[in-house]
JSON list of C-alpha atoms in Angstrom, two decimals:
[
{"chain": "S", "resi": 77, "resn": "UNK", "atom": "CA", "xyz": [32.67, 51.79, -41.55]},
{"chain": "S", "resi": 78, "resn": "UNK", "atom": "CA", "xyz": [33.14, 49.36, -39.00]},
{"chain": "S", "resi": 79, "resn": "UNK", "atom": "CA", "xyz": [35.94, 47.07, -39.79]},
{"chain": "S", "resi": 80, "resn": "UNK", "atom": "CA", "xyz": [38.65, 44.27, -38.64]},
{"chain": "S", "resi": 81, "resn": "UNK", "atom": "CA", "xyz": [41.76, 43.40, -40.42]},
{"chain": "S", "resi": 82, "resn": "UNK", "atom": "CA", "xyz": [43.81, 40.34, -40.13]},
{"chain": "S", "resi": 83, "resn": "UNK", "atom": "CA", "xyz": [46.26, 40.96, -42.68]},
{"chain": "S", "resi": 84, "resn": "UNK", "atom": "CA", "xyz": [46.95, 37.18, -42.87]},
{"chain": "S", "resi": 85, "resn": "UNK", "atom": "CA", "xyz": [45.36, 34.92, -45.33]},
{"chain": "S", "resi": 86, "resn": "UNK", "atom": "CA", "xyz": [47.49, 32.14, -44.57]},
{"chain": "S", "resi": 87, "resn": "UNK", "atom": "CA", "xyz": [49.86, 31.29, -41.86]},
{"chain": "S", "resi": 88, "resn": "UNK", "atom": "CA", "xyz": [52.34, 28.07, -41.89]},
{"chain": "S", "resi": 89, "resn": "UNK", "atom": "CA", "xyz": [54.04, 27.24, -39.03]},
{"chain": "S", "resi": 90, "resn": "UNK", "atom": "CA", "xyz": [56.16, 24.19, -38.17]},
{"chain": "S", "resi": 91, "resn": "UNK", "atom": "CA", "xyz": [54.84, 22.51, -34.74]},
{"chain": "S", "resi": 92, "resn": "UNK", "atom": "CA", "xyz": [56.58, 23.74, -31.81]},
{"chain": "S", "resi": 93, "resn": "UNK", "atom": "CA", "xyz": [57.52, 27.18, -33.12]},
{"chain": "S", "resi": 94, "resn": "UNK", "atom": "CA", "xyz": [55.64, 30.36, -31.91]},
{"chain": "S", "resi": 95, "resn": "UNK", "atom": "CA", "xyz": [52.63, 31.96, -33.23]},
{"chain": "S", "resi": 96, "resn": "UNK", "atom": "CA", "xyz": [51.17, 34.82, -33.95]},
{"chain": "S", "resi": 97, "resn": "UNK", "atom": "CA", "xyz": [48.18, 35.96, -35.71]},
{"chain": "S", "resi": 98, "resn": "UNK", "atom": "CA", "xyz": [47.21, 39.51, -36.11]},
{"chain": "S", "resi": 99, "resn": "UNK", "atom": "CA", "xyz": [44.05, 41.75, -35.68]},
{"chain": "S", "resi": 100, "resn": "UNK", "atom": "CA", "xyz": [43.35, 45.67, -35.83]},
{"chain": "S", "resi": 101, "resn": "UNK", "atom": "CA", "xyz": [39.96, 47.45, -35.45]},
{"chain": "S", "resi": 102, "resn": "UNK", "atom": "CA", "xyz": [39.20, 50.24, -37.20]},
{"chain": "S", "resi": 103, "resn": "UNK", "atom": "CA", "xyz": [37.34, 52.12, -34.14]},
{"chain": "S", "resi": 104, "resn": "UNK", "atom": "CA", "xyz": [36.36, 52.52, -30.67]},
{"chain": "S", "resi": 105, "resn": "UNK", "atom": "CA", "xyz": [37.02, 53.60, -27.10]},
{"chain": "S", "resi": 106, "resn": "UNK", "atom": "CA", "xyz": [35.61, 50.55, -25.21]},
{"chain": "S", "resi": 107, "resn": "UNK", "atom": "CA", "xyz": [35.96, 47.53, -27.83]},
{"chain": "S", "resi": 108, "resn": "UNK", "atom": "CA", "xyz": [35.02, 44.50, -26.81]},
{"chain": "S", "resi": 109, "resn": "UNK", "atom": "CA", "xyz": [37.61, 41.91, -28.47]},
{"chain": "S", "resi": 110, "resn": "UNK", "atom": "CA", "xyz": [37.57, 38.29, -29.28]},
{"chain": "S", "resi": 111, "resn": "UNK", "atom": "CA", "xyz": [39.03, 35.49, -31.04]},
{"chain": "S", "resi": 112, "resn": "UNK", "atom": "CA", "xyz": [37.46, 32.23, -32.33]},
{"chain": "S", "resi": 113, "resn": "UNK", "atom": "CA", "xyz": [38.47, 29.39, -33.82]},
{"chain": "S", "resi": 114, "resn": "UNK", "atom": "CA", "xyz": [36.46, 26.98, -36.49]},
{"chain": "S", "resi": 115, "resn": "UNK", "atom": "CA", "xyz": [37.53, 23.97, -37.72]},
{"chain": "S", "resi": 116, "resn": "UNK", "atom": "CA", "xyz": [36.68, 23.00, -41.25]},
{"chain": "S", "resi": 117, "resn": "UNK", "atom": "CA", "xyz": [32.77, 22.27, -41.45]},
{"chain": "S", "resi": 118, "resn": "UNK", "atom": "CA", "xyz": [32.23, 22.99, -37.68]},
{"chain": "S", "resi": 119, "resn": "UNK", "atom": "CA", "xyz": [30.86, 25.83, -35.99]},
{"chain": "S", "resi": 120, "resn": "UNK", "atom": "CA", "xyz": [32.88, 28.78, -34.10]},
{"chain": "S", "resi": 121, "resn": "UNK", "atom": "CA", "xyz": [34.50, 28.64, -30.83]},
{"chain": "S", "resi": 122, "resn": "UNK", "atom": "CA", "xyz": [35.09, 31.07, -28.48]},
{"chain": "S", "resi": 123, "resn": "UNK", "atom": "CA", "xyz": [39.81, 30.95, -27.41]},
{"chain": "S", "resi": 124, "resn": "UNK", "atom": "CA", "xyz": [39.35, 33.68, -25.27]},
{"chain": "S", "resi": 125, "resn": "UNK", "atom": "CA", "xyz": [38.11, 37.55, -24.87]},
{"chain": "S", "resi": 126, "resn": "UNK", "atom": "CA", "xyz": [38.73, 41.19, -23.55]},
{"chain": "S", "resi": 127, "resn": "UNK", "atom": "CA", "xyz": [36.50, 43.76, -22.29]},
{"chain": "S", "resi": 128, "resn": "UNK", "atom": "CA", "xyz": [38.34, 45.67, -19.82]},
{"chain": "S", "resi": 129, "resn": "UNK", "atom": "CA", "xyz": [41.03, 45.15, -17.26]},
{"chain": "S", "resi": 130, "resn": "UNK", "atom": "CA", "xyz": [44.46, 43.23, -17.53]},
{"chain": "S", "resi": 131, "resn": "UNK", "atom": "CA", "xyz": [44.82, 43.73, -21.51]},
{"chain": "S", "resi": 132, "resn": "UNK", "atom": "CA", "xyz": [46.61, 40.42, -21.09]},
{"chain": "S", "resi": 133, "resn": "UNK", "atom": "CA", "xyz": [43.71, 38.08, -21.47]},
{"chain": "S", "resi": 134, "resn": "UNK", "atom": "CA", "xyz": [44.71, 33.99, -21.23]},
{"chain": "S", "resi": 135, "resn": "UNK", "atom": "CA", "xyz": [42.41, 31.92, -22.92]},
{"chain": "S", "resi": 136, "resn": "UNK", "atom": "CA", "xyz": [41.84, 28.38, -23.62]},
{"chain": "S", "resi": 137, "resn": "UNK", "atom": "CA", "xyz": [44.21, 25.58, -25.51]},
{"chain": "S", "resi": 138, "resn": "UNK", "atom": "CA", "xyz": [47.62, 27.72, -24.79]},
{"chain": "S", "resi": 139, "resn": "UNK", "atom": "CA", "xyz": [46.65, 30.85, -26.16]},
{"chain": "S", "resi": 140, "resn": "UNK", "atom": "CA", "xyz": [46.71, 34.15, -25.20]},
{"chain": "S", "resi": 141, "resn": "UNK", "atom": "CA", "xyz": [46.30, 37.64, -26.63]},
{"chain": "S", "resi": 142, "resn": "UNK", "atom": "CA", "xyz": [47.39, 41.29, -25.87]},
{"chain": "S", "resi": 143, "resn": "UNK", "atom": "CA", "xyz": [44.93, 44.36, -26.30]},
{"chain": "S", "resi": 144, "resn": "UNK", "atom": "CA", "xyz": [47.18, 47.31, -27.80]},
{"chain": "S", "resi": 145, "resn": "UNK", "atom": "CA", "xyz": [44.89, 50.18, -27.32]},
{"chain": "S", "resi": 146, "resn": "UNK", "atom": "CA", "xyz": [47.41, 52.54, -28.98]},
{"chain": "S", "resi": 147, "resn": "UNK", "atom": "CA", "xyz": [47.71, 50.03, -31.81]},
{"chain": "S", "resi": 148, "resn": "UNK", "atom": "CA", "xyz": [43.91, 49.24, -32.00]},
{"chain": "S", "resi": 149, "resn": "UNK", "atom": "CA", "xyz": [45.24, 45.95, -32.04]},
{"chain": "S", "resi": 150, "resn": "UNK", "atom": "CA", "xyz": [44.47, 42.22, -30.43]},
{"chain": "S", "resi": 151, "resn": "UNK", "atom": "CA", "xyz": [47.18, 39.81, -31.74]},
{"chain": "S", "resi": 152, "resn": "UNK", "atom": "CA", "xyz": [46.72, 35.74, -30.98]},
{"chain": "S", "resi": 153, "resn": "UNK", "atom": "CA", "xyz": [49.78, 33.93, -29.48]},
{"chain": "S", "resi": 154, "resn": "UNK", "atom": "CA", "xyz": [50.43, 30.59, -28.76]},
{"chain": "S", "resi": 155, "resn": "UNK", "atom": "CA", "xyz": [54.42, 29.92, -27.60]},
{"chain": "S", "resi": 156, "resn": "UNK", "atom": "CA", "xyz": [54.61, 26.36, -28.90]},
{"chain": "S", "resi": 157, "resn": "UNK", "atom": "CA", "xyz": [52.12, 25.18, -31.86]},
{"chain": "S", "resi": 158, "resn": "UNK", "atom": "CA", "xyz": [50.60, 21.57, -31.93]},
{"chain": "S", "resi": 159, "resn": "UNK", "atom": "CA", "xyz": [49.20, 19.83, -35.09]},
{"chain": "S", "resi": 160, "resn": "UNK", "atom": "CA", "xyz": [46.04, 19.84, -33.47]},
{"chain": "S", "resi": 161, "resn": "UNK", "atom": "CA", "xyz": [46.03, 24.04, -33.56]},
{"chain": "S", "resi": 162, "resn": "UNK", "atom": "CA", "xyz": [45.23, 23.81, -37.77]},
{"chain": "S", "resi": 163, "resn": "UNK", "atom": "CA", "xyz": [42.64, 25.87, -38.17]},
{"chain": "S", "resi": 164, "resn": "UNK", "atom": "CA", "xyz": [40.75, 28.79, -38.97]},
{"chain": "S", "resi": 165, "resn": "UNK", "atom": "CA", "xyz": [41.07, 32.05, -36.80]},
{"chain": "S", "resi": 166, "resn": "UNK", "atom": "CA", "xyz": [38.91, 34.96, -36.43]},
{"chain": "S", "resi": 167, "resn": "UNK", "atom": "CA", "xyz": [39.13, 37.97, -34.52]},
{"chain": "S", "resi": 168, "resn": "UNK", "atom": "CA", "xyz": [35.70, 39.63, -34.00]},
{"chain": "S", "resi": 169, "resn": "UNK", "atom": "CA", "xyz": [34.96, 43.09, -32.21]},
{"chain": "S", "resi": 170, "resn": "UNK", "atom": "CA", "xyz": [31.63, 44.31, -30.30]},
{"chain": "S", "resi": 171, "resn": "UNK", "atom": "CA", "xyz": [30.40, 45.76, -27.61]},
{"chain": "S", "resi": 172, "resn": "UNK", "atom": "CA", "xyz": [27.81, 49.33, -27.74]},
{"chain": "S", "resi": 173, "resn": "UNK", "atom": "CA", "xyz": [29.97, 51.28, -30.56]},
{"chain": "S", "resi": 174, "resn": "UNK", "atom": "CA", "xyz": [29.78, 48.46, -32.47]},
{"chain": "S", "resi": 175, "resn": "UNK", "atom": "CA", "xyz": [25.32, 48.01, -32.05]},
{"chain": "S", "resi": 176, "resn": "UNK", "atom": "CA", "xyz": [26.28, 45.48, -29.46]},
{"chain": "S", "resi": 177, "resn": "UNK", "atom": "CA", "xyz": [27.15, 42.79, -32.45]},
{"chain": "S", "resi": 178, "resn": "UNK", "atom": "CA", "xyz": [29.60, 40.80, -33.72]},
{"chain": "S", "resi": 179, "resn": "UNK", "atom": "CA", "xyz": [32.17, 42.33, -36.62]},
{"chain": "S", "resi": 180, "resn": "UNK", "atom": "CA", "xyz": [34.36, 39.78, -37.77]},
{"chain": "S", "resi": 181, "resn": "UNK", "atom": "CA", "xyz": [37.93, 39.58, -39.27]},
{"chain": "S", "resi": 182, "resn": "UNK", "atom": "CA", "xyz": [38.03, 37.79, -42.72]},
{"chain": "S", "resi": 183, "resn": "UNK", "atom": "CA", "xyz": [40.25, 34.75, -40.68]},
{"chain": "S", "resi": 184, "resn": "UNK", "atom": "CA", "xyz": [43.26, 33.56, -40.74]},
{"chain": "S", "resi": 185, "resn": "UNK", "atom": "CA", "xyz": [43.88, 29.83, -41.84]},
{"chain": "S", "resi": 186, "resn": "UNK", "atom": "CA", "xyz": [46.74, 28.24, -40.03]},
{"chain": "S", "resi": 187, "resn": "UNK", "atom": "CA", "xyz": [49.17, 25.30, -41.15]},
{"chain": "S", "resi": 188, "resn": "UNK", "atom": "CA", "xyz": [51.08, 23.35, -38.92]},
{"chain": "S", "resi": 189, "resn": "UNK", "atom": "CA", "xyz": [53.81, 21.79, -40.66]},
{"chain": "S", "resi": 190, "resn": "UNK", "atom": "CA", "xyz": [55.49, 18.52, -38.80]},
{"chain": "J", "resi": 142, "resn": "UNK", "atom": "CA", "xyz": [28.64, 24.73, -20.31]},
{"chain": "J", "resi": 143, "resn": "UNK", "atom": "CA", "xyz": [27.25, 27.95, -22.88]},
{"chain": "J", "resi": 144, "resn": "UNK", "atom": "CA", "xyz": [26.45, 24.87, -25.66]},
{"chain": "J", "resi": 145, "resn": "UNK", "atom": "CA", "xyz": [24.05, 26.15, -28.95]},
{"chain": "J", "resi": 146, "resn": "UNK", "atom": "CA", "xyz": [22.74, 23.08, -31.28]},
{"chain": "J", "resi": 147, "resn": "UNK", "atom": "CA", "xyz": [21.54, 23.50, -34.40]},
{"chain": "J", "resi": 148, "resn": "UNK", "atom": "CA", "xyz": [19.78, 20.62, -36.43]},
{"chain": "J", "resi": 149, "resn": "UNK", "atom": "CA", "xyz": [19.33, 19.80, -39.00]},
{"chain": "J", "resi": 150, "resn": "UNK", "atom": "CA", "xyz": [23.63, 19.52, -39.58]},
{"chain": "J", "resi": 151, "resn": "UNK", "atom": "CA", "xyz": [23.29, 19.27, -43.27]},
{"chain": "J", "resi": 152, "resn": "UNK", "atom": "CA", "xyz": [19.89, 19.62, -45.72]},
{"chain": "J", "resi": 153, "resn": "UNK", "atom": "CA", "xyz": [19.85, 18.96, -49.47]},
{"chain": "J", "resi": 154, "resn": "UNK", "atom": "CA", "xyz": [16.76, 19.97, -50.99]},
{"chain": "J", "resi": 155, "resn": "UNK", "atom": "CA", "xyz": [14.88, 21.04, -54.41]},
{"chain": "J", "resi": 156, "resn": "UNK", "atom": "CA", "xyz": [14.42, 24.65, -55.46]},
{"chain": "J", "resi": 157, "resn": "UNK", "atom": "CA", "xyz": [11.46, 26.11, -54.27]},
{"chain": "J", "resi": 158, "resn": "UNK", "atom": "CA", "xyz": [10.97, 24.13, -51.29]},
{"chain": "J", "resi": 159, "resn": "UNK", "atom": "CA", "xyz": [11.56, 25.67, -48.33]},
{"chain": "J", "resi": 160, "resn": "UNK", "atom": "CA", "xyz": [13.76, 24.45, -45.12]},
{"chain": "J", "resi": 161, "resn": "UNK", "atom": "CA", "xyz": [13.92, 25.34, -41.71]},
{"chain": "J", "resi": 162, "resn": "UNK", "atom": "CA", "xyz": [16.88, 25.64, -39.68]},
{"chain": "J", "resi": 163, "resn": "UNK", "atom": "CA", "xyz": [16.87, 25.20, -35.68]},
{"chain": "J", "resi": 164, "resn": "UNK", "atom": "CA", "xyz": [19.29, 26.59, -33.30]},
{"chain": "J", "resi": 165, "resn": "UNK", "atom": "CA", "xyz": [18.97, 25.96, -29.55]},
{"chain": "J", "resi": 166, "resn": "UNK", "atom": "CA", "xyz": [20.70, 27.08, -26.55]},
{"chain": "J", "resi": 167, "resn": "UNK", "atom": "CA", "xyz": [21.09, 23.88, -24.32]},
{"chain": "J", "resi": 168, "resn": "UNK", "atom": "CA", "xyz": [21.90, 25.09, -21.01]},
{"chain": "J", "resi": 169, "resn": "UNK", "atom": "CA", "xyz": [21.43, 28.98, -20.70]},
{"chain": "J", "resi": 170, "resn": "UNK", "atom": "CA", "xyz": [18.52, 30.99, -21.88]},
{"chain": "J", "resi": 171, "resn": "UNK", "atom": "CA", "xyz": [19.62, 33.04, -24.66]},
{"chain": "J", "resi": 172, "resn": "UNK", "atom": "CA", "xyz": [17.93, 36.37, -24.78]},
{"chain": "J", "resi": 173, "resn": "UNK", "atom": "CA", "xyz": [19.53, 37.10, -28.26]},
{"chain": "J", "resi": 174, "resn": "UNK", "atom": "CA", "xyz": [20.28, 34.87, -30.63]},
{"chain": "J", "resi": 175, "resn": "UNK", "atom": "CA", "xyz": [22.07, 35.80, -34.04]},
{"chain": "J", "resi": 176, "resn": "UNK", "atom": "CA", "xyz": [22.21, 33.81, -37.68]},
{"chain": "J", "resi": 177, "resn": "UNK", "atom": "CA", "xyz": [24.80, 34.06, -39.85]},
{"chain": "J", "resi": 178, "resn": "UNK", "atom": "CA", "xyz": [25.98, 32.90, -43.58]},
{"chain": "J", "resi": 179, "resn": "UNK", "atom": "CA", "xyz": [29.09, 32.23, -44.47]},
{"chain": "J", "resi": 180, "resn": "UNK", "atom": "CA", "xyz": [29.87, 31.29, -47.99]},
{"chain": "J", "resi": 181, "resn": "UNK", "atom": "CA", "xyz": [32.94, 28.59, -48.70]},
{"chain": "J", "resi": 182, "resn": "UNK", "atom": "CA", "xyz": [36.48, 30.45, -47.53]},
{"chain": "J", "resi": 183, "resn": "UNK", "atom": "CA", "xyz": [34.66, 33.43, -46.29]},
{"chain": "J", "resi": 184, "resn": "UNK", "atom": "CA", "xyz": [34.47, 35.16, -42.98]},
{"chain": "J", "resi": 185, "resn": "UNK", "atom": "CA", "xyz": [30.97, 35.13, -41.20]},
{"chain": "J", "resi": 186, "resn": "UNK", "atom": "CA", "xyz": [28.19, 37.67, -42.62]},
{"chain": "J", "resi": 187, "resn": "UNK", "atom": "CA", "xyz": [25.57, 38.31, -40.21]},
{"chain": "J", "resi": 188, "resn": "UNK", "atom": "CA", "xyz": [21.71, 37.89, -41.32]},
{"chain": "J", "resi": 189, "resn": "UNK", "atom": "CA", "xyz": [20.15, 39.25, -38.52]},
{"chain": "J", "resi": 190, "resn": "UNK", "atom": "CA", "xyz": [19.59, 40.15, -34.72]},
{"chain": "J", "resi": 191, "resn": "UNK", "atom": "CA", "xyz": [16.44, 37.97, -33.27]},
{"chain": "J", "resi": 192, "resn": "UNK", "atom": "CA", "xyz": [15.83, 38.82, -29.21]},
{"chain": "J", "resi": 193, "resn": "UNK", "atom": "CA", "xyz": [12.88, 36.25, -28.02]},
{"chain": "J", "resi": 194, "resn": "UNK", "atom": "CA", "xyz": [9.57, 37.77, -28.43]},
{"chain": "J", "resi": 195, "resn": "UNK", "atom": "CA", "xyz": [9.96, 40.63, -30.79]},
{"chain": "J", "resi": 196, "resn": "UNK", "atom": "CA", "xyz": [10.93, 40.59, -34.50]},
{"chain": "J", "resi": 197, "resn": "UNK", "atom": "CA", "xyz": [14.43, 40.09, -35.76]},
{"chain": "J", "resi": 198, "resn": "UNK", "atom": "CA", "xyz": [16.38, 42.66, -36.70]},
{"chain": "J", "resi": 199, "resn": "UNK", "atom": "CA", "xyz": [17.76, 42.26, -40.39]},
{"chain": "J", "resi": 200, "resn": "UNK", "atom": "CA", "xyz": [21.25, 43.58, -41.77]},
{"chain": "J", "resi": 201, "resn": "UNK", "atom": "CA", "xyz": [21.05, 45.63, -44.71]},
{"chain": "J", "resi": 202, "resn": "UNK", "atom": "CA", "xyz": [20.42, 43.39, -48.41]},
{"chain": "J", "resi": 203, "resn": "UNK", "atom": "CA", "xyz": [19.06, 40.67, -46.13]},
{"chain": "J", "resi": 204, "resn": "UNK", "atom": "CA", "xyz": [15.49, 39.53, -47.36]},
{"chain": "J", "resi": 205, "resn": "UNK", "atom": "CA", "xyz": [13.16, 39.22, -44.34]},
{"chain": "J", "resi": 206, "resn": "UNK", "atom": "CA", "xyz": [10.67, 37.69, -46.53]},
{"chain": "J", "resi": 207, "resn": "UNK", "atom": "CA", "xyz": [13.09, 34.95, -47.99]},
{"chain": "J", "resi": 208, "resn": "UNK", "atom": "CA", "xyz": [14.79, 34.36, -44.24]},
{"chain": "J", "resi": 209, "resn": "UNK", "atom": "CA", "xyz": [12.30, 34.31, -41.88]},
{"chain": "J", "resi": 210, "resn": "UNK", "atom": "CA", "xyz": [13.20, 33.91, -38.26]},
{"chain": "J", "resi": 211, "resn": "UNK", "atom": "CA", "xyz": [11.31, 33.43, -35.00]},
{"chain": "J", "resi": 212, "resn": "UNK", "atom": "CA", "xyz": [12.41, 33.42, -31.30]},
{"chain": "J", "resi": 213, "resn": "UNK", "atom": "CA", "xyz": [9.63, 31.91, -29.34]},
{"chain": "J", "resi": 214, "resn": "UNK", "atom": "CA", "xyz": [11.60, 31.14, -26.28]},
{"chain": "J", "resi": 215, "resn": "UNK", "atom": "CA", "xyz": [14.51, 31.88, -24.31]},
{"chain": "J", "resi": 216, "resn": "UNK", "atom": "CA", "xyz": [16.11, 28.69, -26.01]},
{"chain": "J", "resi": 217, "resn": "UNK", "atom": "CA", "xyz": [15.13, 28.41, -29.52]},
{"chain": "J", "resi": 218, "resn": "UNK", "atom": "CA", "xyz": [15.91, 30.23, -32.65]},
{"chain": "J", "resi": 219, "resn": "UNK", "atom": "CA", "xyz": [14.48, 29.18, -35.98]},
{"chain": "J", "resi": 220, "resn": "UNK", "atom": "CA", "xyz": [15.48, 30.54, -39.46]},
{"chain": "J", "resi": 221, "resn": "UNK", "atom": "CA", "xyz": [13.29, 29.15, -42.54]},
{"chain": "J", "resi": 222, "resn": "UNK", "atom": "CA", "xyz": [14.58, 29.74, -45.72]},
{"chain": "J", "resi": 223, "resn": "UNK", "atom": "CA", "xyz": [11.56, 30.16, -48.12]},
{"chain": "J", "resi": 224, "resn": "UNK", "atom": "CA", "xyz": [11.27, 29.03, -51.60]},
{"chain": "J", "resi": 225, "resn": "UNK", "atom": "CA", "xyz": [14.99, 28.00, -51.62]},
{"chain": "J", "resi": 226, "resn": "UNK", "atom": "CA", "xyz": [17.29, 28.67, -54.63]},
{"chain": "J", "resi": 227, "resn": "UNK", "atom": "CA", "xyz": [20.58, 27.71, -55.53]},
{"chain": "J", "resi": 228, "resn": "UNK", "atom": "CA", "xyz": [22.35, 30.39, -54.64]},
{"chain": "J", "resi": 229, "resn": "UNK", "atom": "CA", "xyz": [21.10, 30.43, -51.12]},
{"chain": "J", "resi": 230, "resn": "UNK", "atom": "CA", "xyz": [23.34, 27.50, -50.85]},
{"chain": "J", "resi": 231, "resn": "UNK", "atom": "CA", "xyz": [25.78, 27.82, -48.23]},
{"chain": "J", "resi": 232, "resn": "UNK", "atom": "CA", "xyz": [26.69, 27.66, -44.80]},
{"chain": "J", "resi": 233, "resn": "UNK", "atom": "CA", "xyz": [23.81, 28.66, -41.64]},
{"chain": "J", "resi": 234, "resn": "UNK", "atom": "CA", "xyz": [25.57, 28.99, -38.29]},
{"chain": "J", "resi": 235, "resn": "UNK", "atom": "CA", "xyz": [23.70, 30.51, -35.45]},
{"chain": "J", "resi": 236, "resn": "UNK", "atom": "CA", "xyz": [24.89, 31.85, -32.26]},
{"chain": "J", "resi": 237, "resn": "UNK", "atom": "CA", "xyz": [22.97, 33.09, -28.79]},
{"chain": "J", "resi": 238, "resn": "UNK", "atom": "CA", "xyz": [23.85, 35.11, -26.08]},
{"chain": "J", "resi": 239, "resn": "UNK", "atom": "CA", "xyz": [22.36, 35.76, -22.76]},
{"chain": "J", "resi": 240, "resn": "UNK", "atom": "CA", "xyz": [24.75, 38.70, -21.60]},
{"chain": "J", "resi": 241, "resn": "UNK", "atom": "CA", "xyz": [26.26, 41.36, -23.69]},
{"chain": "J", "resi": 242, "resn": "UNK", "atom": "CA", "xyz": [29.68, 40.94, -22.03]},
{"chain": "J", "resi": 243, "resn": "UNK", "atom": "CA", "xyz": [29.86, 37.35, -22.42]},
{"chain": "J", "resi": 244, "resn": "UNK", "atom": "CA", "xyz": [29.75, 36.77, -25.86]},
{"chain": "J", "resi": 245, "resn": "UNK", "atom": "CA", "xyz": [28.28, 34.86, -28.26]},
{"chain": "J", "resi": 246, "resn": "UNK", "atom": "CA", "xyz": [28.51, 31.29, -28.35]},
{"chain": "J", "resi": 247, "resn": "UNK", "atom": "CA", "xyz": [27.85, 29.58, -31.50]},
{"chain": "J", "resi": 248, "resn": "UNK", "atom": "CA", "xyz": [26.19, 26.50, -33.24]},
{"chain": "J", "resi": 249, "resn": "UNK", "atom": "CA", "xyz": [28.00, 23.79, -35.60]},
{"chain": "J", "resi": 250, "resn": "UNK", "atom": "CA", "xyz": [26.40, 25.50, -38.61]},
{"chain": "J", "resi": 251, "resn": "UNK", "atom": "CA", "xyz": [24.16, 23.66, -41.10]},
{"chain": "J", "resi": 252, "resn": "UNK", "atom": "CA", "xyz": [25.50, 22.89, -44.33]},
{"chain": "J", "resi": 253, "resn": "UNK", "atom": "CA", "xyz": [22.12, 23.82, -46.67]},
{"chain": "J", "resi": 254, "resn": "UNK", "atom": "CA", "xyz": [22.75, 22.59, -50.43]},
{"chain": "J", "resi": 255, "resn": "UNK", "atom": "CA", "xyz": [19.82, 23.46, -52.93]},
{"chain": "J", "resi": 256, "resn": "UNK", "atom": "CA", "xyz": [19.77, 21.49, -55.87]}
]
């Protein structure tokens, strides 16, 4: 079955430190890869995405995140974490092989310690 | 731009009565528009797959009958939840898209709590 991991639960970090928050797919050629963020009670949205090209993708708020094809993997980074970055993180895949839909992670919740 | 509303925000209501659920795509027409559920702690779980003017599409152990959904225009989505129970408490977020490769954009969820 169709499936993304991020092996995370929880993630503390203090503010200022690097980040990283991790994501594998289970299949697919041609994924199309993304990563959300949702603040408690609010709706989803959209850091940044991949579909083909530079697998370096930049998105908004600092982050950025690197498409592994060899890994099947789509890590979040952010090189220095603010207070404001507590949240909850989800990596989705779609695109064809995936019924053109949306399969999400199970999220990551992120602490910023001060 | 790419902003989806939803309204009501939050809904309390009795069992058996049923509630409706609006999701709007403000400044893009949104060919496909998607609802999810997503219980407290929980990742999203999608509901179903409406594209405007045809019938949704509903995931597998999804009730069609209990979560009905229509997609009368390019911009608005609505999911009625019939004869509500308590256990269909949770939280509604919807989501539209008017291009495959752009994503989906999503809603601030309703917060639905059945008494």
């Amino acid at each position: 079955a169709q499936s993304v991991t991020q092996p995370d639960i929880h993630i503390t970090v203090s503010e200022g430190a690097s980040l990283e928050l991790r994501c594998n797919y289970s299949y697919g050629a041609t994924p199309y890869l993304f990563w959300y963020v949702q603040s408690p009670g609010q709706g989803l949205q959209l850091l940044l995405k991949y579909f083909s090209g530079d697998t370096l993708v930049q998105g908004i708020k600092g982050f950025e995140a690197e498409f592994k094809r060899s890994q099947s993997s789509f890590n979040l980074r952010k090189p220095s974490v603010h207070w404001s970055d507590a949240a909850e993180y989800f990596c989705a895949v779609g695109g064809m092989e995936y019924g053109n839909k949306l399969v999400f992670g199970a999220g990551t919740i992120l602490r910023v310690k001060s | 731009g790419a902003v989806v509303s939803q309204h009501p925000s939050r809904v309390i209501c009795k069992s058996g009565t049923s509630v409706k659920i609006e999701c709007r795509s403000l400044d893009f027409q949104a060919t496909t528009m998607f609802w999810y559920r997503q219980f407290p702690k929980q990742s999203l779980m999608l509901m179903a797959t409406s594209n405007e003017g045809s019938k949704a599409t509903y995931e597998q152990g999804v009730e069609k009958d209990k979560f009905l959904i229509n997609h009368a225009s390019l911009t608005l989505s609505t999911l009625t939840v019939t004869s509500a129970h308590p256990e269909d408490s949770s939280f509604y977020i919807c989501s539209a898209r008017d291009d495959p490769l752009a994503g989906q954009y999503f809603g601030p969820g309703t917060r639905l709590t059945v008494l």
